[in-house]
mmCIF file of C-alpha atoms in Angstrom:
data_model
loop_
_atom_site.group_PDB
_atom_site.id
_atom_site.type_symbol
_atom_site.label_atom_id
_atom_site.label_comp_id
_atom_site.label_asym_id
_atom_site.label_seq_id
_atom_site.Cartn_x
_atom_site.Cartn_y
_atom_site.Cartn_z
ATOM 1 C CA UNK A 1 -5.140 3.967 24.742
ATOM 2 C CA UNK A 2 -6.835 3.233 21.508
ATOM 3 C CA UNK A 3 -5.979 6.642 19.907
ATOM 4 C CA UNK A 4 -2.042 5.747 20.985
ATOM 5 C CA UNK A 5 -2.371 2.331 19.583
ATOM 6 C CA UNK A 6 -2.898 3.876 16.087
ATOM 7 C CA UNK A 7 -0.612 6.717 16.410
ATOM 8 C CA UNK A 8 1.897 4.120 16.625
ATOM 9 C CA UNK A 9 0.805 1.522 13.805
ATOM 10 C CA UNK A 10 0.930 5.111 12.061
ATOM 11 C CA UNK A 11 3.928 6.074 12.874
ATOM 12 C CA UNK A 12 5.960 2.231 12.186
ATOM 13 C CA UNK A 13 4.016 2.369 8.574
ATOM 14 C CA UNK A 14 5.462 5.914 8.128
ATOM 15 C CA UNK A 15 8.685 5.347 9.479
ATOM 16 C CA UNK A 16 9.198 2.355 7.252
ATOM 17 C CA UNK A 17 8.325 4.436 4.114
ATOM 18 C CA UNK A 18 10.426 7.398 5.609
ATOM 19 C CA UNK A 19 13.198 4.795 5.513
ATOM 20 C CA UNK A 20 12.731 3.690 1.762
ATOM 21 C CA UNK A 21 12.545 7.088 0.656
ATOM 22 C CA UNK A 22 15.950 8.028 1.896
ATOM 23 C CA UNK A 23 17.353 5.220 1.250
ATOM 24 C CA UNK A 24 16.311 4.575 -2.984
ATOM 25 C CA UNK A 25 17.951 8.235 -3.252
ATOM 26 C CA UNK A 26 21.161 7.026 -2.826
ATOM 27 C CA UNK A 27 21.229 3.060 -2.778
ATOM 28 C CA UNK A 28 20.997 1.360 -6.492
ATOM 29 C CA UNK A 29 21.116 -2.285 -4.722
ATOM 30 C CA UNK A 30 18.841 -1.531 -2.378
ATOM 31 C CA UNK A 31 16.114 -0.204 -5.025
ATOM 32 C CA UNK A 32 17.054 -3.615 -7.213
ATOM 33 C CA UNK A 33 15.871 -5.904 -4.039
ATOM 34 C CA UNK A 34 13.026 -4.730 -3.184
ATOM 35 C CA UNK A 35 11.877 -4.310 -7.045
ATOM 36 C CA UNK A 36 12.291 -8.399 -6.540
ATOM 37 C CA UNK A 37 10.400 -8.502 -2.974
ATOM 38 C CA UNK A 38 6.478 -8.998 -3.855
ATOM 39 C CA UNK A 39 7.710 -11.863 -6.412
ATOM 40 C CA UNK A 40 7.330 -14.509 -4.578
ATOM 41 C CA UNK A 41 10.318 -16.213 -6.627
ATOM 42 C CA UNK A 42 12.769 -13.770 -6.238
ATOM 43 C CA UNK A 43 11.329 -12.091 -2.632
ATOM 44 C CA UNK A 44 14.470 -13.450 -0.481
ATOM 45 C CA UNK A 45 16.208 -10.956 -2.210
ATOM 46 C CA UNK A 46 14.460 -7.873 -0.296
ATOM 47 C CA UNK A 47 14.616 -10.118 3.613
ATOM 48 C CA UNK A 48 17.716 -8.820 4.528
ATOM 49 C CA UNK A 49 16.664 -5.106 3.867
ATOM 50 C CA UNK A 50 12.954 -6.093 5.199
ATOM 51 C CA UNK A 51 13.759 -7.802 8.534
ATOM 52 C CA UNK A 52 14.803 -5.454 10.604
ATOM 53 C CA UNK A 53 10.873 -3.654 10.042
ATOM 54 C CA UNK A 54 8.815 -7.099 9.955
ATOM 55 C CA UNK A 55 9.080 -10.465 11.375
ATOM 56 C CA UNK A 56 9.494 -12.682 8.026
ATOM 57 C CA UNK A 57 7.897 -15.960 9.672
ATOM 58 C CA UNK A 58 4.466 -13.943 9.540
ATOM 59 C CA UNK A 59 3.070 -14.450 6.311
ATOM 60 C CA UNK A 60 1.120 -11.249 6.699
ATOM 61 C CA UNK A 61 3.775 -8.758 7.522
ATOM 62 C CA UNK A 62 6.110 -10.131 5.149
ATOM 63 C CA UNK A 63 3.441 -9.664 2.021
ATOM 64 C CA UNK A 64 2.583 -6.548 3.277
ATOM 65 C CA UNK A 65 5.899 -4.846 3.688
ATOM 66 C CA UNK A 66 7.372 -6.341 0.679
ATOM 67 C CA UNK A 67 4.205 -4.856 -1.496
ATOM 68 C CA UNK A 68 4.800 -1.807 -0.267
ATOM 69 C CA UNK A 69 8.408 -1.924 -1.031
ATOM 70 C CA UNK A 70 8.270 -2.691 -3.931
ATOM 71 C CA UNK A 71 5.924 0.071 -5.074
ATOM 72 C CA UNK A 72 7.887 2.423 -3.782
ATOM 73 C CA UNK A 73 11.446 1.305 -5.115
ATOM 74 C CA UNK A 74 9.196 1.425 -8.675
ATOM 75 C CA UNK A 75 7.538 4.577 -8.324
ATOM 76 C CA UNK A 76 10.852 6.305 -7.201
ATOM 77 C CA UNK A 77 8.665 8.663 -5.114
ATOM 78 C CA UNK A 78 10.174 11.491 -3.638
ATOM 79 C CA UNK A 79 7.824 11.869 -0.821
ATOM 80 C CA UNK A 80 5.040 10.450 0.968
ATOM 81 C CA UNK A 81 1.196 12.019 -0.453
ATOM 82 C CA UNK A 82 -1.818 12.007 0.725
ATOM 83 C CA UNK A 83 -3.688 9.932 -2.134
ATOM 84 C CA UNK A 84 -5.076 6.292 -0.997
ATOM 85 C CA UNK A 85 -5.075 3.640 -3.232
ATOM 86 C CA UNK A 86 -9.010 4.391 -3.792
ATOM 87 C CA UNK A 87 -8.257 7.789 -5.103
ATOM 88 C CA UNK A 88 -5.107 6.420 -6.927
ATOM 89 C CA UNK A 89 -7.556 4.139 -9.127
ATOM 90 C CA UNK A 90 -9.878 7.106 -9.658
ATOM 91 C CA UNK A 91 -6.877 9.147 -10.939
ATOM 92 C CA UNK A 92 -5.458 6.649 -12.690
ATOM 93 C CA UNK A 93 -8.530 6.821 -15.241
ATOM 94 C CA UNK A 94 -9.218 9.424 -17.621
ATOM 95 C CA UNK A 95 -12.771 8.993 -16.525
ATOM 96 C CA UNK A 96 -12.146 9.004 -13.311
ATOM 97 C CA UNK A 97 -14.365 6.747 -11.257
ATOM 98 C CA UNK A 98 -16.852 6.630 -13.796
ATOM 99 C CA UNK A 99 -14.518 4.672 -15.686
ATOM 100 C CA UNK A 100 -16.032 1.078 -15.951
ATOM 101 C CA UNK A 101 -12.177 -0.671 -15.727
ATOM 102 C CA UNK A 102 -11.703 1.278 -12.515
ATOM 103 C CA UNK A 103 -14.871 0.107 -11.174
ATOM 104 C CA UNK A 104 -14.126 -3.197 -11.999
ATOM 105 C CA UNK A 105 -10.414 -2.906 -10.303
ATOM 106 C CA UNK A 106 -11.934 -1.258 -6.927
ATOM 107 C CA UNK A 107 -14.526 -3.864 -6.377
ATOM 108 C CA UNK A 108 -12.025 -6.411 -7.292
ATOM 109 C CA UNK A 109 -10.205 -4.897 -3.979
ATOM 110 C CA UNK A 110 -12.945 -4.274 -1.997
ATOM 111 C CA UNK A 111 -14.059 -7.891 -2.309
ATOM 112 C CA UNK A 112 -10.953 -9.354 -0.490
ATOM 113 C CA UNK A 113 -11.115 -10.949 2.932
ATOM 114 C CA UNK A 114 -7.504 -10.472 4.372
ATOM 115 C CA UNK A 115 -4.498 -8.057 3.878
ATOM 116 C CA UNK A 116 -2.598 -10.825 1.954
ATOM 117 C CA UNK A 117 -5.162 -11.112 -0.613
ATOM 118 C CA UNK A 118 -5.149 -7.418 -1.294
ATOM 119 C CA UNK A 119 -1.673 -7.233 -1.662
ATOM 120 C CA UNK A 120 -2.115 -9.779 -4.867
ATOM 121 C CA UNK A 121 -4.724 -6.983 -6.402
ATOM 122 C CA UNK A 122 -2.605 -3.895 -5.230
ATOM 123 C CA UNK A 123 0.599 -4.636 -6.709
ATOM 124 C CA UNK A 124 -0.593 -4.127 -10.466
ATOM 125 C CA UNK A 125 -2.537 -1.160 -9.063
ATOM 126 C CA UNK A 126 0.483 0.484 -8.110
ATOM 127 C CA UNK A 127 2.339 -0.271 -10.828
ATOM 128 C CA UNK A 128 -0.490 1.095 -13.341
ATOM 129 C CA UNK A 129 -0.248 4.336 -11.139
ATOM 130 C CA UNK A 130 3.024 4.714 -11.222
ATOM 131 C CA UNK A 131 2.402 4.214 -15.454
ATOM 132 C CA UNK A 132 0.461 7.120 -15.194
ATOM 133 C CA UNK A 133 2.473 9.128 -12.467
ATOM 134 C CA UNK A 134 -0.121 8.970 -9.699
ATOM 135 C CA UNK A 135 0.914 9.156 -6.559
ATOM 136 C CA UNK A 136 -0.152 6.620 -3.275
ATOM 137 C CA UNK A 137 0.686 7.531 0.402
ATOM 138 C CA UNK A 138 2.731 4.456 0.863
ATOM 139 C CA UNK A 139 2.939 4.280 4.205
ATOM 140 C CA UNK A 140 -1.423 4.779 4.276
ATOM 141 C CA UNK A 141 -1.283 1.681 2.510
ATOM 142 C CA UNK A 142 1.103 -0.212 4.546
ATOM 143 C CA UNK A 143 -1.015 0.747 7.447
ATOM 144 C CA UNK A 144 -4.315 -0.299 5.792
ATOM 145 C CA UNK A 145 -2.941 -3.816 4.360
ATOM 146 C CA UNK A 146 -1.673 -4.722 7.765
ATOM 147 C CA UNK A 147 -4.491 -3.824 9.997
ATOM 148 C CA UNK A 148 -7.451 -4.934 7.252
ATOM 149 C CA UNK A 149 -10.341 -4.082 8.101
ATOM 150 C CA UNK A 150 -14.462 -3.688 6.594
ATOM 151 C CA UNK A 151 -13.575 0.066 7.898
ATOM 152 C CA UNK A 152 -10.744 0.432 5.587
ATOM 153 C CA UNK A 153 -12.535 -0.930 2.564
ATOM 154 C CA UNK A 154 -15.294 1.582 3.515
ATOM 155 C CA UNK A 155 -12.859 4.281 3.553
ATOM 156 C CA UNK A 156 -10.874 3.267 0.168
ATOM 157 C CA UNK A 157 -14.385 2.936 -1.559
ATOM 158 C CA UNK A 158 -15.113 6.778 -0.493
ATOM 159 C CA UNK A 159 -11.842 7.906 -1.776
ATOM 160 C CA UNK A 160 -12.566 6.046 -5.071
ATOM 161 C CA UNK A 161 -16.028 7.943 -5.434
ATOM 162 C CA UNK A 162 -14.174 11.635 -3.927
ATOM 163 C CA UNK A 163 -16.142 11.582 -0.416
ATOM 164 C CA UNK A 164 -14.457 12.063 2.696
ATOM 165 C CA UNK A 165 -16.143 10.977 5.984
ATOM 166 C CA UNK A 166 -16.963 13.485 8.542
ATOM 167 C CA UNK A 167 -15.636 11.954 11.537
ATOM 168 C CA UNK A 168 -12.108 10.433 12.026
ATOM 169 C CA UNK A 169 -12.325 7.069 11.414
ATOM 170 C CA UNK A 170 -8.641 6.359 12.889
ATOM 171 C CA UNK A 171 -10.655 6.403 16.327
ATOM 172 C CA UNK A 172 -12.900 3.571 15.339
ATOM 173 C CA UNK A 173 -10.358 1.001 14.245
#
């Protein structure tokens, strides 16, 4: 039951950036919008597109999903990769994770307490990897800013420093 629980916060995540994907390639308004949907100013311009994937009365979803639209109507990625947003730091460095500013950008991540407040320190970390054409498994991050968790800061911290745990950790959430 647990194991199908997560296949299918997976596979909504995925879907979602499945969705974007196919859609920037061949919608110019569409890609405007949701450039406009983590600003909280100017977010009511990505609802209509968002609504039918989140309910926009939860705070939570709504952050979430518009971050994550957002970066990917910037990036203009072709396709989903495998990168998390730990690794994407790491890249995004010349010195990799020995870099003292990407340090100071993970732990400024790591120290958040909900998926909302994350989303404030993701969105210039996605648009500094897209400055430096790293690439971020959007739909990974949907997934890990929605269900929030000590277990996904664990996991984005080992990505920063290039370990992988052993076991799957998708069965412990």
């Amino acid at each position: 039951m647990l194991i199908e629980n997560n296949s299918n916060k997976n596979s909504r995540s995925a879907a979602f950036v499945a969705y974007v994907i196919k859609r920037l390639k061949k919608d110019n308004a569409f890609g405007a919008a949701l450039r406009r949907a983590d600003n909280p100013d100017t977010e009511i311009q990505g609802w209509e597109y968002l609504v039918s994937w989140c309910d926009l009365d939860n705070t939570i979803e709504r952050t979430c999903f518009a971050t994550v639209a957002a970066g990917l109507a910037r990036a203009k990625q072709s396709i989903d990769t495998p990168s998390s947003i730990g690794s994407a730091i790491a890249r995004s460095y010349k010195d990799g994770n020995q870099d003292d500013s990407a340090k100071r950008k993970l732990r400024h991540l790591l120290a958040c307490n909900t998926g909302v407040e994350a989303c404030h320190w993701v969105r210039p970390l996605l648009r500094l990897a897209e400055s430096r054409g790293v690439r971020i498994n959007f739909g990974l991050l949907l997934n890990d800013l929605l269900y929030f968790s000590p277990k996904v800061k664990e996991r984005w911290a080992m990505d920063f420093y290039g370990r992988k745990e052993d076991k799957d950790d998708s069965l412990d959430a």
